[in-house]
Tab-separated table of C-alpha atoms and ligand atoms in Angstrom:
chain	number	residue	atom	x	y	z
A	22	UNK	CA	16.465	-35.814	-84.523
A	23	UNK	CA	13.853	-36.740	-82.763
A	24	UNK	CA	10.176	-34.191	-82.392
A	25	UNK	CA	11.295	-33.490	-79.056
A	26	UNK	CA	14.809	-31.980	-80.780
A	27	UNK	CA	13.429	-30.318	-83.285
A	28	UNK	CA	10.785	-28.576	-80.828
A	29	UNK	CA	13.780	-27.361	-79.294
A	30	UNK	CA	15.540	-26.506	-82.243
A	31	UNK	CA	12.861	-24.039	-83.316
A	32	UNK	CA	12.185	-22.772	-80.055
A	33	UNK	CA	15.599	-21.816	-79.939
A	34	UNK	CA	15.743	-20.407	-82.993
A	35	UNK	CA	13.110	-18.191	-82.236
A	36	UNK	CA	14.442	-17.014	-78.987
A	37	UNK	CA	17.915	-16.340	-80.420
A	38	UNK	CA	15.942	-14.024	-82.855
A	39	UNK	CA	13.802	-12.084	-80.608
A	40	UNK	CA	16.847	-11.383	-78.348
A	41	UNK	CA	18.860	-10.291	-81.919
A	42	UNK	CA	16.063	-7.889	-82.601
A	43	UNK	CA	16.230	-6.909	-79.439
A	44	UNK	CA	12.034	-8.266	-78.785
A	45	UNK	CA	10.691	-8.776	-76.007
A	46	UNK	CA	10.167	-12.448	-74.837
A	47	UNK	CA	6.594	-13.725	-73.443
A	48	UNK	CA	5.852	-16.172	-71.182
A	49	UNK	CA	3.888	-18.195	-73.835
A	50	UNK	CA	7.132	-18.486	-76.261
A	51	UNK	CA	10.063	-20.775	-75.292
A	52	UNK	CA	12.804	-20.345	-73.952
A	53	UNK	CA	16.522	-21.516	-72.549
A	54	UNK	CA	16.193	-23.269	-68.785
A	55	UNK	CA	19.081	-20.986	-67.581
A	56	UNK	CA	17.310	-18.006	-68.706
A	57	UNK	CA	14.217	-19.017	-67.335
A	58	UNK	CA	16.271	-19.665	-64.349
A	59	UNK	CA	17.840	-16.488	-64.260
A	60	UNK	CA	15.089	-14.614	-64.530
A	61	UNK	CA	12.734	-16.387	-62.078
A	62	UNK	CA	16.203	-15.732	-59.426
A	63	UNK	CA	16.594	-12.186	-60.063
A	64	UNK	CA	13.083	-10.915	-60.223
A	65	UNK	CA	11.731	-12.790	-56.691
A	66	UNK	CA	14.891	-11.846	-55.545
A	67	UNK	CA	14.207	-7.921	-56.295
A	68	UNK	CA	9.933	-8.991	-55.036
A	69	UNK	CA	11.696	-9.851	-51.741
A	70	UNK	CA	13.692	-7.110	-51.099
A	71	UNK	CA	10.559	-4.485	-51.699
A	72	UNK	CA	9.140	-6.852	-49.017
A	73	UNK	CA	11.846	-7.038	-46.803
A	74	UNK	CA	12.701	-2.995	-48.024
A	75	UNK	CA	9.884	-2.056	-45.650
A	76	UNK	CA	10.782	-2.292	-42.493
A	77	UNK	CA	13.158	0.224	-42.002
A	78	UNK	CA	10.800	3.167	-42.896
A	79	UNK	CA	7.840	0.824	-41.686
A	80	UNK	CA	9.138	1.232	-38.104
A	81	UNK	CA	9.577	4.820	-38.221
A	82	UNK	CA	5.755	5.664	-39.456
A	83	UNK	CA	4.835	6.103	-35.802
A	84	UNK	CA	7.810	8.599	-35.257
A	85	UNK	CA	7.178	10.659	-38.255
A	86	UNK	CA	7.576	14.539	-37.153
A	87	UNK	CA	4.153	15.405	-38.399
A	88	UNK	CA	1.249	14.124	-39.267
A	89	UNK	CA	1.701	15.479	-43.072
A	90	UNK	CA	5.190	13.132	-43.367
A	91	UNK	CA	3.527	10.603	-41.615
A	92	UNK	CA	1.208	9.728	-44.828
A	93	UNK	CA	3.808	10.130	-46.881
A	94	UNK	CA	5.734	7.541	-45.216
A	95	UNK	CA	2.817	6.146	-45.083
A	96	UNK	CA	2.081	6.089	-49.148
A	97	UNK	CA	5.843	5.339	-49.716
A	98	UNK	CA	5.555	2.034	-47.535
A	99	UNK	CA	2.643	0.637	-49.149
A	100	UNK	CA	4.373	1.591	-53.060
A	101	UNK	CA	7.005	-0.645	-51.694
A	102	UNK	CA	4.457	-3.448	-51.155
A	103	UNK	CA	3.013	-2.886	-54.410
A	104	UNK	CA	6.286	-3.318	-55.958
A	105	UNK	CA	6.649	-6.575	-54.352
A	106	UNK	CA	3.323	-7.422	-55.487
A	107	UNK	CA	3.737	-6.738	-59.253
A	108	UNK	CA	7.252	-8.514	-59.198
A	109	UNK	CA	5.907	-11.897	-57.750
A	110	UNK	CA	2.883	-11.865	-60.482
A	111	UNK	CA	6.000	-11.230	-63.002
A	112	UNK	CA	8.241	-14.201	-61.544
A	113	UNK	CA	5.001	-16.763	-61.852
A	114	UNK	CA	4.715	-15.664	-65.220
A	115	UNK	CA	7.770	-17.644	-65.705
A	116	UNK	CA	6.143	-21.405	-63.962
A	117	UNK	CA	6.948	-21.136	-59.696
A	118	UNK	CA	4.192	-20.379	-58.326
A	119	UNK	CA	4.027	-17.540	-55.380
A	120	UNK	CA	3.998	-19.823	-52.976
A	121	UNK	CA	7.397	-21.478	-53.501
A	122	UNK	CA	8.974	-17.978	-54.038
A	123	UNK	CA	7.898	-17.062	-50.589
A	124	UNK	CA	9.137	-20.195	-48.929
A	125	UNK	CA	12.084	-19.536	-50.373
A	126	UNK	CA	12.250	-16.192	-48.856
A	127	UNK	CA	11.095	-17.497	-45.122
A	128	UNK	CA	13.675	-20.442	-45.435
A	129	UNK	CA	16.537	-18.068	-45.948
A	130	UNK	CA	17.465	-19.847	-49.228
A	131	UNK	CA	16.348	-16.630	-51.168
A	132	UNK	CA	18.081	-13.284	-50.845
A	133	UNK	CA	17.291	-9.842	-51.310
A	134	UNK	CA	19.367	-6.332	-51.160
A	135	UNK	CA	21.782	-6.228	-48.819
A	136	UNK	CA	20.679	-2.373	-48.007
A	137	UNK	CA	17.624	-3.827	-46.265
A	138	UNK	CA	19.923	-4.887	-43.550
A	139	UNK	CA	21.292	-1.880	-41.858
A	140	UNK	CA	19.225	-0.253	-39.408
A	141	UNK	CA	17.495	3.393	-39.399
A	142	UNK	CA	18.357	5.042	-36.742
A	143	UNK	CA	16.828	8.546	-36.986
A	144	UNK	CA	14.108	10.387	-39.005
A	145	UNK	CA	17.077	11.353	-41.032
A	146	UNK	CA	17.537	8.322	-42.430
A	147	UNK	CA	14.338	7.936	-43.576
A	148	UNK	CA	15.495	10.999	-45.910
A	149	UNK	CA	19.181	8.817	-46.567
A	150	UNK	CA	17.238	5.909	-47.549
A	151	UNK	CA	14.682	8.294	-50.189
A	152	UNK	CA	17.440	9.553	-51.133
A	153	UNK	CA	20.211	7.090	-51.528
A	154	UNK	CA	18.538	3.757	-51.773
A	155	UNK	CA	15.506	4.449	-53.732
A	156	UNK	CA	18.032	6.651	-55.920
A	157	UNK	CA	20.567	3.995	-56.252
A	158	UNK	CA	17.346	1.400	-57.109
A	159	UNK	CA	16.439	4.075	-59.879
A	160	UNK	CA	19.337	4.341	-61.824
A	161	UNK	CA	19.419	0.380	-61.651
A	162	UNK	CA	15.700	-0.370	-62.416
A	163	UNK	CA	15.577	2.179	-65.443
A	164	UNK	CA	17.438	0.028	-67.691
A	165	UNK	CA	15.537	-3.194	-66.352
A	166	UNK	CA	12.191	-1.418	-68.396
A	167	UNK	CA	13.594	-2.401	-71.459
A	168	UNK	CA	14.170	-6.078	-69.685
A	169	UNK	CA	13.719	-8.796	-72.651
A	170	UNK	CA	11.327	-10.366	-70.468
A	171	UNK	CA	7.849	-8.464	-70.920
A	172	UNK	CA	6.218	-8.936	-67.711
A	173	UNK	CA	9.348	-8.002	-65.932
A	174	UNK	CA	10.220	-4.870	-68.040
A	175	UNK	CA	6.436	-3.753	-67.953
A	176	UNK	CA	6.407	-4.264	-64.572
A	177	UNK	CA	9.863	-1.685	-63.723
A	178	UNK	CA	8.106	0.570	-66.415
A	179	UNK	CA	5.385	1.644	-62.798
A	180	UNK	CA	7.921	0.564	-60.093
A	181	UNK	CA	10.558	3.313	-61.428
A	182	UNK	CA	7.800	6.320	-61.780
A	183	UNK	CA	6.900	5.757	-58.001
A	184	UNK	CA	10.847	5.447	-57.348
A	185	UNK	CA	11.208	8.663	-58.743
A	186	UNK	CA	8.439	10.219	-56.030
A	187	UNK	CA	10.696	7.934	-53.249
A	188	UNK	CA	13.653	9.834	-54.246
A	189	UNK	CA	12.139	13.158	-53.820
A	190	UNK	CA	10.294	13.157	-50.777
A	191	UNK	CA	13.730	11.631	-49.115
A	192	UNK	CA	15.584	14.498	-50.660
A	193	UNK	CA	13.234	16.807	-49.731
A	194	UNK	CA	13.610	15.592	-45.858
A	195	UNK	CA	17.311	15.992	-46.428
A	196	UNK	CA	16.872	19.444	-47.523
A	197	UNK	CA	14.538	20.513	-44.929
A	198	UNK	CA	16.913	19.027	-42.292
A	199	UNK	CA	20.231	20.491	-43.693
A	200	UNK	CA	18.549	23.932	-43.780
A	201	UNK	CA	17.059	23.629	-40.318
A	202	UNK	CA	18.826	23.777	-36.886
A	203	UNK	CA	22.478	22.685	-36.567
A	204	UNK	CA	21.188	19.526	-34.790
A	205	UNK	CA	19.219	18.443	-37.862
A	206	UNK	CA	21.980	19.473	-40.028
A	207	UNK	CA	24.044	17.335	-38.092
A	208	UNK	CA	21.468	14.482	-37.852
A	209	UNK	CA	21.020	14.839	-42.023
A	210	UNK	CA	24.790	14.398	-42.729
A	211	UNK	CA	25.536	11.432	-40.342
A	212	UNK	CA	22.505	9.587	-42.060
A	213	UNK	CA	23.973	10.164	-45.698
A	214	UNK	CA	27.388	8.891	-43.817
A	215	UNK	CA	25.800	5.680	-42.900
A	216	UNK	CA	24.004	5.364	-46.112
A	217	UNK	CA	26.346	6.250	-48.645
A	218	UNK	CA	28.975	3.068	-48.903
A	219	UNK	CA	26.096	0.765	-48.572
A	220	UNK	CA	24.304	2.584	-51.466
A	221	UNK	CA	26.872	2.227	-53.852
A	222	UNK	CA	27.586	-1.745	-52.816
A	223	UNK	CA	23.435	-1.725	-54.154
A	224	UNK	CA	24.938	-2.149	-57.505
A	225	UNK	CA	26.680	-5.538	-56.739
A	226	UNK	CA	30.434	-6.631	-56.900
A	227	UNK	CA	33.094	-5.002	-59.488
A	228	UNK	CA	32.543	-6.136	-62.718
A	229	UNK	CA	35.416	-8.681	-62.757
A	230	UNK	CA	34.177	-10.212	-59.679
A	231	UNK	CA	30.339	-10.785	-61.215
A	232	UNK	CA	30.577	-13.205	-63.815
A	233	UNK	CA	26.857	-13.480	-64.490
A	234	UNK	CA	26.535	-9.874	-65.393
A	235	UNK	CA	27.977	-10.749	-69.213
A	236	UNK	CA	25.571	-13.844	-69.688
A	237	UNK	CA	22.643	-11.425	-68.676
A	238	UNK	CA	23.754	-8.827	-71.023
A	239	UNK	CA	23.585	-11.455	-73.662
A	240	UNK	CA	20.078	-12.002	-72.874
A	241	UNK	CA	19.188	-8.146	-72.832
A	242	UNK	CA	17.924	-8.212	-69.389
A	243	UNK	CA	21.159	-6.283	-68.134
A	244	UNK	CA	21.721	-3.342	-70.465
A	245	UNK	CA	24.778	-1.735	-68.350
A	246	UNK	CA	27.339	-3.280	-66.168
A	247	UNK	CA	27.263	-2.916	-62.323
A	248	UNK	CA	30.293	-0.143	-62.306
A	249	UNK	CA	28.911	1.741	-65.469
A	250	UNK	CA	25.172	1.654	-63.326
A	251	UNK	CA	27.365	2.498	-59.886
A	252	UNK	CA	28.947	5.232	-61.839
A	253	UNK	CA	25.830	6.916	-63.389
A	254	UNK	CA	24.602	6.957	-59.916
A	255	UNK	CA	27.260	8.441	-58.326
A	256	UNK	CA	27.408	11.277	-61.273
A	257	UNK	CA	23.651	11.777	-60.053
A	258	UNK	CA	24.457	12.277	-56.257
A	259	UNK	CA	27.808	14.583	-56.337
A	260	UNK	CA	25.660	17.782	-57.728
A	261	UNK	CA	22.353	16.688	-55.501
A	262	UNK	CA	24.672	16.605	-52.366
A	263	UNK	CA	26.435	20.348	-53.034
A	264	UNK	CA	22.305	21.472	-53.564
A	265	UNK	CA	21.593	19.789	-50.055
A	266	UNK	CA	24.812	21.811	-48.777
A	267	UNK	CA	25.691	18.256	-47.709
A	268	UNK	CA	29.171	16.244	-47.985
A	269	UNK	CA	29.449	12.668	-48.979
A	270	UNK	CA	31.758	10.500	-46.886
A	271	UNK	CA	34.347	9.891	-49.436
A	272	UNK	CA	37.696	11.627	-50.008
A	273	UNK	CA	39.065	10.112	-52.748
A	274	UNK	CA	35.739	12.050	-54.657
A	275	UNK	CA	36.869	14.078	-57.232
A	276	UNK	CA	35.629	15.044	-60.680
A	277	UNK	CA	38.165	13.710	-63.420
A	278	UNK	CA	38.073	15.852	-66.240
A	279	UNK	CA	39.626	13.162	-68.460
A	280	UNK	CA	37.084	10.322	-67.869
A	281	UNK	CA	34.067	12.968	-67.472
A	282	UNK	CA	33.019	11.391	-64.724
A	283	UNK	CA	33.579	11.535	-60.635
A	284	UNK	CA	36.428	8.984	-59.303
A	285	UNK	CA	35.468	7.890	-55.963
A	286	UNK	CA	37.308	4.911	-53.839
A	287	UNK	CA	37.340	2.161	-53.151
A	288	UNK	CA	33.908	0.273	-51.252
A	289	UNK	CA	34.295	-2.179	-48.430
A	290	UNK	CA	33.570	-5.538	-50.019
A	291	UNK	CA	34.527	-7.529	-47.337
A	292	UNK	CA	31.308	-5.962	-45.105
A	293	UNK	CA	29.153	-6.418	-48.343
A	294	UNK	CA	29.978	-10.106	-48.499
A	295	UNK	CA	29.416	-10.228	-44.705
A	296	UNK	CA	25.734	-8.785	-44.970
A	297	UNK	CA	24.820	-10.571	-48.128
A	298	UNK	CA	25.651	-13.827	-45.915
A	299	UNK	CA	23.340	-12.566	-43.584
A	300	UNK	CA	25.842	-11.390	-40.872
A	301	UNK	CA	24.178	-7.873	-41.713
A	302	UNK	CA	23.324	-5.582	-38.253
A	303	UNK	CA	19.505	-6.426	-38.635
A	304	UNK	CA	19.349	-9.628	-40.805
A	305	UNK	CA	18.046	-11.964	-38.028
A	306	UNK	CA	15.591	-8.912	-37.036
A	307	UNK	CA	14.275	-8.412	-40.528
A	308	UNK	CA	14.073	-12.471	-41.166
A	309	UNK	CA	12.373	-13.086	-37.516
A	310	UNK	CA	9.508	-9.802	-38.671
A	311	UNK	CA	8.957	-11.226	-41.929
A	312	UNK	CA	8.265	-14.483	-40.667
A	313	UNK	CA	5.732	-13.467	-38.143
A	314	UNK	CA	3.954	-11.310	-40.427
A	315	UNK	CA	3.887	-14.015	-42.618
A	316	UNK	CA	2.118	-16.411	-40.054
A	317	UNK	CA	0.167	-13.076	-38.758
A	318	UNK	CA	-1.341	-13.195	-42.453
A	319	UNK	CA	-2.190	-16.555	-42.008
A	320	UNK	CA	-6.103	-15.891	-41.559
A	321	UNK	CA	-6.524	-13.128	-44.490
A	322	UNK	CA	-4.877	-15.824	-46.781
A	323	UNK	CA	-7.372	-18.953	-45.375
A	324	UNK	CA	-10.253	-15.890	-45.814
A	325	UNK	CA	-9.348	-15.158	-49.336
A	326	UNK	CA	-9.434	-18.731	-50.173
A	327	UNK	CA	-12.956	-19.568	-48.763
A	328	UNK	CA	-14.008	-16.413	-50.658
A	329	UNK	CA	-12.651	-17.422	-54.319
A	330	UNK	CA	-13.608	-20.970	-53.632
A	331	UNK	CA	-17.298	-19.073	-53.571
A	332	UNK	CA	-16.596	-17.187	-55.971
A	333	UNK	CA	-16.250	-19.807	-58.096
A	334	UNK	CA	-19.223	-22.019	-56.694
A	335	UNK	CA	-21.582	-19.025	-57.646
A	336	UNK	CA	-20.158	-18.622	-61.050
A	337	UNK	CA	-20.747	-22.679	-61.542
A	338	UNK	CA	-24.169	-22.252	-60.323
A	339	UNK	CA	-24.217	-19.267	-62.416
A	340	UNK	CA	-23.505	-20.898	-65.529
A	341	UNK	CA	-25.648	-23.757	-64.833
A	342	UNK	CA	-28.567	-21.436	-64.791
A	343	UNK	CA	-28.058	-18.880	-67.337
A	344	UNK	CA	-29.928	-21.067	-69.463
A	345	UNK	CA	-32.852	-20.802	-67.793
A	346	UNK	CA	-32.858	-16.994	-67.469
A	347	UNK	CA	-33.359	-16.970	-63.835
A	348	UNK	CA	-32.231	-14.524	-61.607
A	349	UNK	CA	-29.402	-15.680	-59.236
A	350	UNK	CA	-29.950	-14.781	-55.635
A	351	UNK	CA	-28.068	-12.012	-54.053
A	352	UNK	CA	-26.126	-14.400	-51.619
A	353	UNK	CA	-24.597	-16.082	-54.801
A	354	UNK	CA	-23.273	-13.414	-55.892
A	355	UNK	CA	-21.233	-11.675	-53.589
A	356	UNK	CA	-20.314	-15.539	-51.905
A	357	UNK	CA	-21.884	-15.217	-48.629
A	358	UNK	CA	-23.313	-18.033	-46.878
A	359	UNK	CA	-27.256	-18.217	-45.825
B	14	LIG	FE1	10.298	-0.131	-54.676
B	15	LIG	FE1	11.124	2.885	-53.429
């Protein structure tokens, strides 16, 4: 064998271990391409869809009821950024840098959630989507905290306490709704209507139809297949539903005392396969906003780069004179020009 092999050899040999003892991998050890592949895939993938997962309450932030929902939106929205934030620092962890991931993105070679592609049509929805989406993203992105990967699973340990306020405040808009006037009753239950099927397809296809679910078990970033994870949510949502006094749009709902658990029916995986192609009712929309705020950005992005390339002028300079004892001029320090 050559060094090369046996480099391997041991770097394999210390991966296979950490994922026996269930560890958590770091991006200074080695590890497998395909599960440095994986990774990289589903974590930009889940940094896009925060991105892309704020429009649809973005555009209703002007329409909030009151000024008191309105920052709540508000906060909500920019937790969603945040999210995207910490999961693109995760993904470079693992060698692309940022840059690529969002090209990616713009090009239309990346995808995100599928959810991000139906519209919101009332303030309701903004309570369906709370409710629903960031519920359905909660029972998914628990698990993911005890991801092999560290920066990934640190990074779903913060994302999952804010989901928790998401779901909340969107039950809490159902609630006010379906306790209000007949028209907001009726506006409440035609948003979870909309919402529901498309919440539970957030889970991905049946298990026999996603092959890379077992491989990712392997690797401990999985923990739970996409029907045990679609299950546990739907568990969640039967008793939340009876407390909003609202119905979900399914008849073939029932609880089955035998399995302990809700059956519900069959989803409509033709339309999922439609919108994760991008034939979705606002895919072109969503792609066409996130590509002008993208080129909207352009100037904070040049004026963050003149700034660190100061930055680290003044901290040359800095370091150049520290042995002399002198005192650095203001301008250095905070990068401004004379
Ligand atoms: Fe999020
Ligand atoms: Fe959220």
């Amino acid at each position: 064998m050559t060094t090369t092999d046996d480099a391997v050899a041991q770097g394999q040999e210390h991966f296979d271990a950490l994922i026996a003892e269930d560890s958590r991998v770091e991006p200074r050890d080695w590890m497998p391409a395909d599960y440095r592949k994986t990774l990289t895939r589903q974590v930009s993938q889940h940094a896009h869809s925060e991105i892309i997962g704020m429009q649809p309450e973005a555009n209703w932030i002007t329409r909030a009821p009151s000024l008191k929902r309105k920052s709540i939106l508000m906060a909500k929205v920019q937790d969603e950024a945040g999210h995207g934030l910490y999961l693109y620092s995760a993904a470079e962890t693992l060698g692309t840098p940022r840059s690529e991931l969002n090209e990616q993105l713009l090009s239309g070679r990346a995808k995100y959630s599928s959810i991000f592609n139906y519209p919101a049509r009332t303030w309701a929805d903004m309570g369906a989507i709370g409710w629903l989406v960031d519920g359905a993203a909660i029972c998914n992105q628990v698990p993911l905290c005890r991801a092999s990967y560290g920066p990934y699973g640190r990074a779903m340990v913060r994302i999952c306490k804010e989901e928790s306020f998401h779901q909340r405040q969107g039950w809490e808009i159902l609630y006010e709704l379906s306790h209000g006037t007949e028209a907001q009753k009726k506006m409440a239950q035609e948003a979870v209507n909309r919402f529901y099927g498309p919440a539970l397809q957030m889970f991905g296809p049946p298990d026999g139809d996603s092959p890379n679910s077992q491989q990712s078990m392997a690797w401990n970033i999985k923990r739970f297949s996409n029907d045990e994870l679609r299950q546990r949510f739907v568990d969640m949502i039967v008793p939340q539903a009876e407390a909003l006094g609202l119905s979900l749009p399914d008849p073939d709902l029932a609880w089955n005392e035998e399995r302990g658990h809700y059956d519900y029916g069959e989803l409509d995986w033709e339309e999922f396969m439609s919108v994760i192609k991008g034939r979705g009712p606002c895919s072109v929309q969503r792609m066409k906003r996130r590509r002008e705020a993208h080129e909207n950005g352009a100037w904070v992005r040049e004026a963050a780069a003149a700034y660190a390339e100061r930055q680290a002028m003044a901290s040359a300079t800095h370091q150049n004179e520290s042995s002399t004892d002198r005192p650095r001029p203001a301008a250095q320090l905070i990068g401004a020009t004379a």
